[in-house]
Amino acid sequence: MAKEFRFGVGVTRAKSRNAIEDAARRAEALGFDVLHVPDHLGGPAPFPVMTAVATATSTLRVGTFVINAAFYRPALLARDVGALHDLSGGRFELGLGTGYVKEEFDAAGIPFPSAGERVDHLRATTEYMAEHLAAVPIMIAGNGDRVLRIAARSADIIGLTGGDRAASGDEDPLADRIAFVRNAAGARFDELELNIAITAMPVDGSGQPDLTIPRISLPGLSDDELLRHPGVLSGSAGDIADRIRNYRDVYGISYVIVQMRHAEAFGKVIELLR
């Protein structure tokens, strides 16, 4: 049976309490289910922002997309997670990632672990949270085998990047990653919620997305390839709704996250999907 759609929206700026509360209420009114905050130096502090959002709304869930697990000791992170879980009335979802920006570790005065060490720490953090805060849903986002294996075995939600290239011919990187997760998850696969993050979509009547973000995150792809990438949406609200239905029908993806700049335009898509 197909899972119900869920929709999230990410914020990268929080200039004032009033601004973030207004944005959260608007997201709730547009039909979004979750508001996400990233974890980057120079960006908003996740837990204060999520607390403000939770207290300003009644149904909107809050989450991290995603916490840089390597910045935290599991017990200290669990303290903040538990507090926000309580303050939000159980509306918090913990998104975890390995951390990848060396310059942020340098700025924080924290040694930059190897990729393997960061993945090991992610696993330890996930296990600690599952043991001590079982009521908090865990999302793990990534694309590599080791991260997806941890997610398949321990997470509730798996954040898929869509792969590092566009589908072409018989190649379908997104289907490949989902098949990997299915194999790693075994019997629990049907319990998992699959998520995809959208990095570009039209915000006007042109039907054309602004490719600035995907050009940065996927520098090896041409614009034509980016337009075929699962994380990039094009066309009218109806076209986009059809594509998202296809994500669920073909891939089992039922949870879609967009950026705050996309919120108003995507609200029209939500109307078509509910």
mmCIF file of C-alpha atoms in Angstrom:
data_model
loop_
_atom_site.group_PDB
_atom_site.id
_atom_site.type_symbol
_atom_site.label_atom_id
_atom_site.label_comp_id
_atom_site.label_asym_id
_atom_site.label_seq_id
_atom_site.Cartn_x
_atom_site.Cartn_y
_atom_site.Cartn_z
ATOM 1 C CA MET A 1 0.000 0.000 0.000
ATOM 2 C CA ALA A 2 1.369 3.424 -0.972
ATOM 3 C CA LYS A 3 2.387 5.622 1.930
ATOM 4 C CA GLU A 4 0.732 8.995 2.480
ATOM 5 C CA PHE A 5 2.684 11.915 1.090
ATOM 6 C CA ARG A 6 4.586 14.139 3.485
ATOM 7 C CA PHE A 7 6.145 17.452 2.559
ATOM 8 C CA GLY A 8 8.965 19.359 4.230
ATOM 9 C CA VAL A 9 10.467 22.797 3.748
ATOM 10 C CA GLY A 10 13.982 23.877 4.727
ATOM 11 C CA VAL A 11 15.079 27.222 6.128
ATOM 12 C CA THR A 12 18.611 28.566 5.815
ATOM 13 C CA ARG A 13 18.072 32.006 7.354
ATOM 14 C CA ALA A 14 16.488 33.195 10.589
ATOM 15 C CA LYS A 15 16.961 36.952 10.803
ATOM 16 C CA SER A 16 14.497 37.474 13.638
ATOM 17 C CA ARG A 17 12.014 35.626 15.817
ATOM 18 C CA ASN A 18 9.092 37.296 14.059
ATOM 19 C CA ALA A 19 10.416 36.368 10.619
ATOM 20 C CA ILE A 20 10.931 32.705 11.428
ATOM 21 C CA GLU A 21 7.579 32.432 13.220
ATOM 22 C CA ASP A 22 5.773 34.045 10.270
ATOM 23 C CA ALA A 23 7.542 31.701 7.840
ATOM 24 C CA ALA A 24 6.623 28.691 9.959
ATOM 25 C CA ARG A 25 2.956 29.659 10.188
ATOM 26 C CA ARG A 26 2.865 30.242 6.441
ATOM 27 C CA ALA A 27 4.437 26.817 5.790
ATOM 28 C CA GLU A 28 1.838 25.233 8.058
ATOM 29 C CA ALA A 29 -0.965 27.030 6.196
ATOM 30 C CA LEU A 30 0.415 25.882 2.825
ATOM 31 C CA GLY A 31 0.146 22.268 3.922
ATOM 32 C CA PHE A 32 3.735 21.432 4.758
ATOM 33 C CA ASP A 33 4.204 18.743 7.388
ATOM 34 C CA VAL A 34 7.761 19.465 8.558
ATOM 35 C CA LEU A 35 10.077 22.479 8.735
ATOM 36 C CA HIS A 36 13.759 21.581 8.545
ATOM 37 C CA VAL A 37 16.839 23.461 9.711
ATOM 38 C CA PRO A 38 20.337 22.549 8.457
ATOM 39 C CA ASP A 39 23.462 22.437 10.623
ATOM 40 C CA HIS A 40 26.196 24.629 9.148
ATOM 41 C CA LEU A 41 28.396 27.263 10.712
ATOM 42 C CA GLY A 42 27.230 30.591 9.372
ATOM 43 C CA GLY A 43 23.635 29.359 9.211
ATOM 44 C CA PRO A 44 20.872 29.423 11.830
ATOM 45 C CA ALA A 45 21.405 27.520 15.086
ATOM 46 C CA PRO A 46 19.139 24.481 14.670
ATOM 47 C CA PHE A 47 17.734 23.940 18.153
ATOM 48 C CA PRO A 48 16.798 27.554 19.039
ATOM 49 C CA VAL A 49 15.165 28.017 15.626
ATOM 50 C CA MET A 50 13.226 24.756 15.865
ATOM 51 C CA THR A 51 12.043 25.666 19.362
ATOM 52 C CA ALA A 52 10.707 28.993 18.066
ATOM 53 C CA VAL A 53 8.951 27.214 15.193
ATOM 54 C CA ALA A 54 7.401 24.586 17.451
ATOM 55 C CA THR A 55 6.026 27.140 19.888
ATOM 56 C CA ALA A 56 4.572 29.256 17.053
ATOM 57 C CA THR A 57 2.715 26.387 15.347
ATOM 58 C CA SER A 58 0.335 23.623 16.302
ATOM 59 C CA THR A 59 0.692 20.829 13.734
ATOM 60 C CA LEU A 60 3.959 21.565 11.917
ATOM 61 C CA ARG A 61 6.724 19.155 12.840
ATOM 62 C CA VAL A 62 10.334 20.290 13.114
ATOM 63 C CA GLY A 63 13.493 18.497 12.122
ATOM 64 C CA THR A 64 17.149 18.776 11.221
ATOM 65 C CA PHE A 65 18.325 18.256 7.679
ATOM 66 C CA VAL A 66 20.779 17.283 8.811
ATOM 67 C CA ILE A 67 22.762 17.482 12.046
ATOM 68 C CA ASN A 68 26.505 17.179 11.535
ATOM 69 C CA ALA A 69 26.906 14.213 13.879
ATOM 70 C CA ALA A 70 30.678 14.667 14.025
ATOM 71 C CA PHE A 71 30.202 18.000 15.835
ATOM 72 C CA TYR A 72 28.492 16.319 18.812
ATOM 73 C CA ARG A 73 29.035 13.740 21.495
ATOM 74 C CA PRO A 74 25.975 11.457 21.474
ATOM 75 C CA ALA A 75 24.965 12.066 25.103
ATOM 76 C CA LEU A 76 25.116 15.862 24.725
ATOM 77 C CA LEU A 77 23.157 15.777 21.484
ATOM 78 C CA ALA A 78 20.609 13.484 23.134
ATOM 79 C CA ARG A 79 20.062 16.065 25.871
ATOM 80 C CA ASP A 80 19.040 18.691 23.296
ATOM 81 C CA VAL A 81 17.031 16.211 21.247
ATOM 82 C CA GLY A 82 15.103 15.053 24.296
ATOM 83 C CA ALA A 83 14.374 18.612 25.398
ATOM 84 C CA LEU A 84 13.057 19.637 21.978
ATOM 85 C CA HIS A 85 11.026 16.447 21.713
ATOM 86 C CA ASP A 86 9.301 17.419 24.966
ATOM 87 C CA LEU A 87 8.938 21.148 24.212
ATOM 88 C CA SER A 88 7.449 20.447 20.774
ATOM 89 C CA GLY A 89 4.905 17.971 22.078
ATOM 90 C CA GLY A 90 6.597 15.108 20.252
ATOM 91 C CA ARG A 91 6.810 16.950 16.910
ATOM 92 C CA PHE A 92 10.575 16.606 16.452
ATOM 93 C CA GLU A 93 12.407 14.425 13.912
ATOM 94 C CA LEU A 94 16.177 14.026 14.117
ATOM 95 C CA GLY A 95 18.016 14.098 10.798
ATOM 96 C CA LEU A 96 21.632 12.944 10.970
ATOM 97 C CA GLY A 97 24.554 13.110 8.552
ATOM 98 C CA THR A 98 28.283 12.542 8.722
ATOM 99 C CA GLY A 99 29.399 16.153 8.181
ATOM 100 C CA TYR A 100 31.537 16.891 5.158
ATOM 101 C CA VAL A 101 32.704 20.528 5.060
ATOM 102 C CA LYS A 102 36.308 20.589 6.295
ATOM 103 C CA GLU A 103 36.311 24.396 6.552
ATOM 104 C CA GLU A 104 33.545 24.231 9.156
ATOM 105 C CA PHE A 105 35.541 21.826 11.305
ATOM 106 C CA ASP A 106 38.536 24.154 10.991
ATOM 107 C CA ALA A 107 36.429 27.169 11.994
ATOM 108 C CA ALA A 108 35.044 25.269 14.990
ATOM 109 C CA GLY A 109 38.507 24.167 16.089
ATOM 110 C CA ILE A 110 37.541 20.515 15.715
ATOM 111 C CA PRO A 111 39.864 18.025 13.983
ATOM 112 C CA PHE A 112 38.440 16.845 10.677
ATOM 113 C CA PRO A 113 38.043 13.044 10.923
ATOM 114 C CA SER A 114 38.510 10.750 7.968
ATOM 115 C CA ALA A 115 35.433 9.705 6.009
ATOM 116 C CA GLY A 116 35.506 6.304 7.688
ATOM 117 C CA GLU A 117 35.748 7.843 11.162
ATOM 118 C CA ARG A 118 32.816 10.144 10.447
ATOM 119 C CA VAL A 119 30.692 7.232 9.293
ATOM 120 C CA ASP A 120 31.637 5.237 12.397
ATOM 121 C CA HIS A 121 30.615 8.182 14.581
ATOM 122 C CA LEU A 122 27.316 8.484 12.728
ATOM 123 C CA ARG A 123 26.607 4.842 13.445
ATOM 124 C CA ALA A 124 27.458 5.248 17.144
ATOM 125 C CA THR A 125 25.295 8.356 17.398
ATOM 126 C CA THR A 126 22.362 6.646 15.697
ATOM 127 C CA GLU A 127 22.602 3.654 18.006
ATOM 128 C CA TYR A 128 22.753 5.901 21.072
ATOM 129 C CA MET A 129 19.675 7.867 20.005
ATOM 130 C CA ALA A 130 17.722 4.721 19.203
ATOM 131 C CA GLU A 131 18.534 3.305 22.649
ATOM 132 C CA HIS A 132 17.901 6.420 24.728
ATOM 133 C CA LEU A 133 15.259 8.324 22.712
ATOM 134 C CA ALA A 134 13.291 5.630 20.931
ATOM 135 C CA ALA A 135 10.251 7.905 20.480
ATOM 136 C CA VAL A 136 12.168 10.337 18.245
ATOM 137 C CA PRO A 137 12.098 9.383 14.548
ATOM 138 C CA ILE A 138 15.560 9.288 12.972
ATOM 139 C CA MET A 139 16.381 10.274 9.418
ATOM 140 C CA ILE A 140 19.768 9.514 7.900
ATOM 141 C CA ALA A 141 20.605 11.238 4.636
ATOM 142 C CA GLY A 142 23.376 10.213 2.271
ATOM 143 C CA ASN A 143 24.365 8.427 -0.897
ATOM 144 C CA GLY A 144 27.342 6.198 -0.064
ATOM 145 C CA ASP A 145 27.093 2.503 0.695
ATOM 146 C CA ARG A 146 28.184 2.657 4.333
ATOM 147 C CA VAL A 147 25.849 5.516 5.240
ATOM 148 C CA LEU A 148 22.887 3.946 3.471
ATOM 149 C CA ARG A 149 23.615 0.609 5.137
ATOM 150 C CA ILE A 150 23.433 2.279 8.565
ATOM 151 C CA ALA A 151 20.240 4.058 7.527
ATOM 152 C CA ALA A 152 18.662 0.864 6.225
ATOM 153 C CA ARG A 153 19.339 -0.979 9.464
ATOM 154 C CA SER A 154 18.733 1.743 12.058
ATOM 155 C CA ALA A 155 16.819 4.773 10.731
ATOM 156 C CA ASP A 156 13.098 5.396 10.285
ATOM 157 C CA ILE A 157 13.496 7.751 7.322
ATOM 158 C CA ILE A 158 16.128 7.605 4.577
ATOM 159 C CA GLY A 159 17.076 10.828 2.829
ATOM 160 C CA LEU A 160 18.097 10.104 -0.751
ATOM 161 C CA THR A 161 20.122 12.585 -2.762
ATOM 162 C CA GLY A 162 18.959 11.240 -6.107
ATOM 163 C CA GLY A 163 22.439 10.010 -6.939
ATOM 164 C CA ASP A 164 25.478 11.771 -8.315
ATOM 165 C CA ARG A 165 24.297 11.730 -11.931
ATOM 166 C CA ALA A 166 21.133 11.834 -14.029
ATOM 167 C CA ALA A 167 19.463 8.728 -15.358
ATOM 168 C CA SER A 168 20.503 7.834 -18.886
ATOM 169 C CA GLY A 169 19.798 4.795 -21.002
ATOM 170 C CA ASP A 170 19.537 1.776 -18.744
ATOM 171 C CA GLU A 171 21.182 3.628 -15.841
ATOM 172 C CA ASP A 172 18.983 4.846 -12.995
ATOM 173 C CA PRO A 173 21.167 5.958 -10.053
ATOM 174 C CA LEU A 174 18.168 6.606 -7.806
ATOM 175 C CA ALA A 175 16.737 3.138 -8.408
ATOM 176 C CA ASP A 176 20.200 1.691 -7.761
ATOM 177 C CA ARG A 177 20.442 3.380 -4.355
ATOM 178 C CA ILE A 178 16.947 2.281 -3.373
ATOM 179 C CA ALA A 179 17.723 -1.304 -4.403
ATOM 180 C CA PHE A 180 20.821 -1.141 -2.213
ATOM 181 C CA VAL A 181 18.716 0.073 0.726
ATOM 182 C CA ARG A 182 16.127 -2.628 0.133
ATOM 183 C CA ASN A 183 18.790 -5.329 0.221
ATOM 184 C CA ALA A 184 20.425 -3.886 3.349
ATOM 185 C CA ALA A 185 17.129 -3.367 5.196
ATOM 186 C CA GLY A 186 15.697 -6.806 4.554
ATOM 187 C CA ALA A 187 12.333 -7.359 6.221
ATOM 188 C CA ARG A 188 12.174 -3.829 7.659
ATOM 189 C CA PHE A 189 12.291 -2.125 4.239
ATOM 190 C CA ASP A 190 8.511 -1.724 4.036
ATOM 191 C CA GLU A 191 8.557 0.164 7.349
ATOM 192 C CA LEU A 192 11.004 2.796 6.047
ATOM 193 C CA GLU A 193 9.949 6.189 4.740
ATOM 194 C CA LEU A 194 11.923 7.251 1.674
ATOM 195 C CA ASN A 195 12.673 10.936 1.232
ATOM 196 C CA ILE A 196 14.144 13.078 -1.515
ATOM 197 C CA ALA A 197 15.361 16.674 -1.217
ATOM 198 C CA ILE A 198 14.582 19.052 -4.081
ATOM 199 C CA THR A 199 17.291 21.620 -4.773
ATOM 200 C CA ALA A 200 15.643 23.480 -7.680
ATOM 201 C CA MET A 201 12.142 24.061 -9.033
ATOM 202 C CA PRO A 202 10.263 26.872 -10.789
ATOM 203 C CA VAL A 203 9.036 29.709 -8.590
ATOM 204 C CA ASP A 204 7.350 31.710 -11.364
ATOM 205 C CA GLY A 205 5.270 30.890 -14.423
ATOM 206 C CA SER A 206 8.241 30.020 -16.621
ATOM 207 C CA GLY A 207 8.382 26.354 -15.710
ATOM 208 C CA GLN A 208 12.187 26.679 -15.532
ATOM 209 C CA PRO A 209 14.093 26.079 -12.272
ATOM 210 C CA ASP A 210 17.034 28.149 -11.063
ATOM 211 C CA LEU A 211 19.958 25.711 -11.277
ATOM 212 C CA THR A 212 22.328 27.668 -9.033
ATOM 213 C CA ILE A 213 22.299 25.174 -6.141
ATOM 214 C CA PRO A 214 22.490 21.939 -8.173
ATOM 215 C CA ARG A 215 25.320 23.410 -10.256
ATOM 216 C CA ILE A 216 27.279 23.760 -7.013
ATOM 217 C CA SER A 217 26.349 20.388 -5.527
ATOM 218 C CA LEU A 218 26.709 18.465 -8.796
ATOM 219 C CA PRO A 219 29.448 20.343 -10.668
ATOM 220 C CA GLY A 220 30.163 17.499 -13.068
ATOM 221 C CA LEU A 221 26.719 17.573 -14.684
ATOM 222 C CA SER A 222 25.611 19.702 -17.631
ATOM 223 C CA ASP A 223 22.471 21.815 -17.333
ATOM 224 C CA ASP A 224 20.612 19.267 -19.463
ATOM 225 C CA GLU A 225 21.662 16.493 -17.088
ATOM 226 C CA LEU A 226 20.679 18.582 -14.068
ATOM 227 C CA LEU A 227 17.196 19.090 -15.506
ATOM 228 C CA ARG A 228 16.826 15.287 -15.609
ATOM 229 C CA HIS A 229 18.144 14.799 -12.075
ATOM 230 C CA PRO A 230 15.534 13.626 -9.503
ATOM 231 C CA GLY A 231 16.368 16.566 -7.229
ATOM 232 C CA VAL A 232 15.406 19.130 -9.884
ATOM 233 C CA LEU A 233 11.779 19.778 -10.863
ATOM 234 C CA SER A 234 10.540 21.575 -13.984
ATOM 235 C CA GLY A 235 7.244 22.505 -15.617
ATOM 236 C CA SER A 236 3.874 23.554 -14.264
ATOM 237 C CA ALA A 237 2.445 22.669 -10.856
ATOM 238 C CA GLY A 238 0.564 19.851 -12.578
ATOM 239 C CA ASP A 239 3.718 18.557 -14.243
ATOM 240 C CA ILE A 240 5.550 18.572 -10.928
ATOM 241 C CA ALA A 241 2.665 16.837 -9.141
ATOM 242 C CA ASP A 242 2.732 14.111 -11.797
ATOM 243 C CA ARG A 243 6.471 13.658 -11.345
ATOM 244 C CA ILE A 244 6.123 13.349 -7.578
ATOM 245 C CA ARG A 245 3.358 10.782 -7.994
ATOM 246 C CA ASN A 246 5.783 8.907 -10.212
ATOM 247 C CA TYR A 247 8.426 9.068 -7.470
ATOM 248 C CA ARG A 248 5.995 7.287 -5.164
ATOM 249 C CA ASP A 249 4.636 4.828 -7.733
ATOM 250 C CA VAL A 250 8.030 3.839 -9.172
ATOM 251 C CA TYR A 251 10.478 4.353 -6.320
ATOM 252 C CA GLY A 252 8.342 4.322 -3.178
ATOM 253 C CA ILE A 253 9.384 7.879 -2.271
ATOM 254 C CA SER A 254 6.571 9.564 -0.347
ATOM 255 C CA TYR A 255 8.386 12.337 1.530
ATOM 256 C CA VAL A 256 9.596 15.373 -0.425
ATOM 257 C CA ILE A 257 11.546 18.367 0.914
ATOM 258 C CA VAL A 258 11.892 21.720 -0.852
ATOM 259 C CA GLN A 259 13.630 24.956 0.126
ATOM 260 C CA MET A 260 11.865 27.931 1.695
ATOM 261 C CA ARG A 261 12.287 29.898 -1.542
ATOM 262 C CA HIS A 262 10.126 27.224 -3.185
ATOM 263 C CA ALA A 263 7.421 27.168 -0.504
ATOM 264 C CA GLU A 264 4.741 29.287 -2.176
ATOM 265 C CA ALA A 265 5.126 27.609 -5.574
ATOM 266 C CA PHE A 266 5.233 24.139 -4.050
ATOM 267 C CA GLY A 267 2.124 24.889 -2.007
ATOM 268 C CA LYS A 268 0.188 24.710 -5.296
ATOM 269 C CA VAL A 269 1.684 21.265 -5.910
ATOM 270 C CA ILE A 270 0.641 20.109 -2.441
ATOM 271 C CA GLU A 271 -2.949 21.107 -3.244
ATOM 272 C CA LEU A 272 -2.879 18.767 -6.252
ATOM 273 C CA LEU A 273 -1.455 15.857 -4.282
ATOM 274 C CA ARG A 274 -3.900 15.895 -1.369
#
